[in-house]
């Protein structure tokens, strides 16, 4: 849930009367929309309620390759950009950095619907874009061309999407715009800036693979602060002294939790060996000197991670080539660039002390 970064299951404070009335009104609206949907003959599953879904909001520039269109916008202004998009309405957009991740989410949904046809706890992809509505036709045509199931569109016409992200109870927001991502992180929404890989690689189409850095991504940046201020030796000492004290949570902990919840739904149906979700921790920490605290923290949260890779400062790129994740989250651009060069789609999480040590790009 936004504001807490703790996934979709956090406890809410007691609502006021006005909030209760609003909730009742929302329920009535939902019932009317559901009745309308139920009367339509369609093979498509209805989008789940936002409070039941794991909502992943993706910007149009993360979902599709809009580099050329962006250049037109920057060099010739909004009118020429809109005109270009309208003239090319029937030209399908090429996949962007979040495309294969979204495809993998939809594969998980298809598997969940087979096992739990009436359950709404699954991914809901929302296209969140500050494009003007006139550009929508090209986006819809491209989405339909690839057979993606994206029913919710939010086209904000130049306005900030943050209010909408909160209204949709967004669990993860992916954008190509680092300023919007920073704004979302500050509003307590798990968020990352997407970067395309520099090489084309094949991604699994039967298993969603998500790789996370540890500090300042799943965990807080407390440990990175010690490294920056007091050096590595002091950090090792600190981690061993605090081995049994769980690390504080970071911005992506809630999303890891959401993935874990869905994995358990497959395990409950005896599908552990055939689970379409796999999670990886890829950290520059070294196992012997500072790994125990990380593993004990995850255990204290009741979270399993499928593979934990402690690289002791070695570059992450070569390991990521072996994993081939659909997305890799890291807080340091140095690791993002290294991953990108070797063909990994990486997402930068602008959180914590590492951001103070680099100029904004």
Tab-separated table of C-alpha atoms in Angstrom, residues 58-72 81-82 84-100 103 127 129 131-132 134-148 150 153 155:
chain	number	residue	atom	x	y	z
A	58	UNK	CA	3.922	1.415	-16.274
A	59	UNK	CA	4.583	4.560	-18.291
A	60	UNK	CA	4.231	4.481	-22.099
A	61	UNK	CA	7.980	5.182	-22.492
A	62	UNK	CA	8.800	2.206	-20.264
A	63	UNK	CA	6.370	-0.135	-22.051
A	64	UNK	CA	7.244	0.917	-25.609
A	65	UNK	CA	10.273	2.287	-27.442
A	66	UNK	CA	9.357	5.964	-27.860
A	67	UNK	CA	12.893	7.360	-28.298
A	68	UNK	CA	12.183	8.878	-31.728
A	69	UNK	CA	8.826	10.258	-30.583
A	70	UNK	CA	10.507	11.804	-27.530
A	71	UNK	CA	13.042	13.520	-29.805
A	72	UNK	CA	10.186	15.033	-31.871
A	81	UNK	CA	4.447	15.331	-31.383
A	82	UNK	CA	0.677	14.725	-31.131
A	84	UNK	CA	3.140	12.645	-35.528
A	85	UNK	CA	1.526	10.113	-33.189
A	86	UNK	CA	-1.857	10.533	-34.889
A	87	UNK	CA	-0.338	10.154	-38.363
A	88	UNK	CA	1.335	6.928	-37.195
A	89	UNK	CA	-1.642	5.487	-35.332
A	90	UNK	CA	-1.467	2.226	-37.248
A	91	UNK	CA	2.311	1.805	-36.937
A	92	UNK	CA	2.916	-0.616	-34.061
A	93	UNK	CA	5.326	0.627	-31.407
A	94	UNK	CA	8.378	-1.531	-30.676
A	95	UNK	CA	8.840	-3.067	-27.196
A	96	UNK	CA	10.397	-0.827	-24.521
A	97	UNK	CA	12.357	-1.813	-21.391
A	98	UNK	CA	9.305	-2.887	-19.327
A	99	UNK	CA	7.629	-4.830	-22.155
A	100	UNK	CA	8.992	-8.325	-21.390
A	103	UNK	CA	4.469	-10.068	-20.645
A	127	UNK	CA	-0.727	2.301	-18.291
A	129	UNK	CA	1.248	8.202	-18.925
A	131	UNK	CA	0.529	11.772	-22.727
A	132	UNK	CA	-2.505	13.581	-24.057
A	134	UNK	CA	-5.132	11.943	-28.588
A	135	UNK	CA	-2.034	9.732	-28.428
A	136	UNK	CA	-4.094	6.971	-26.806
A	137	UNK	CA	-5.218	5.343	-30.059
A	138	UNK	CA	-1.652	4.449	-31.062
A	139	UNK	CA	-0.960	3.043	-27.585
A	140	UNK	CA	-4.199	0.987	-27.658
A	141	UNK	CA	-3.439	-0.305	-31.168
A	142	UNK	CA	0.039	-1.389	-30.063
A	143	UNK	CA	-1.250	-3.042	-26.876
A	144	UNK	CA	-3.840	-4.978	-28.895
A	145	UNK	CA	-1.255	-5.920	-31.529
A	146	UNK	CA	0.855	-7.660	-28.858
A	147	UNK	CA	-2.193	-9.173	-27.135
A	148	UNK	CA	-1.441	-7.467	-23.807
A	150	UNK	CA	-4.051	-3.587	-20.106
A	153	UNK	CA	-5.344	3.700	-18.837
A	155	UNK	CA	-3.550	9.680	-19.486
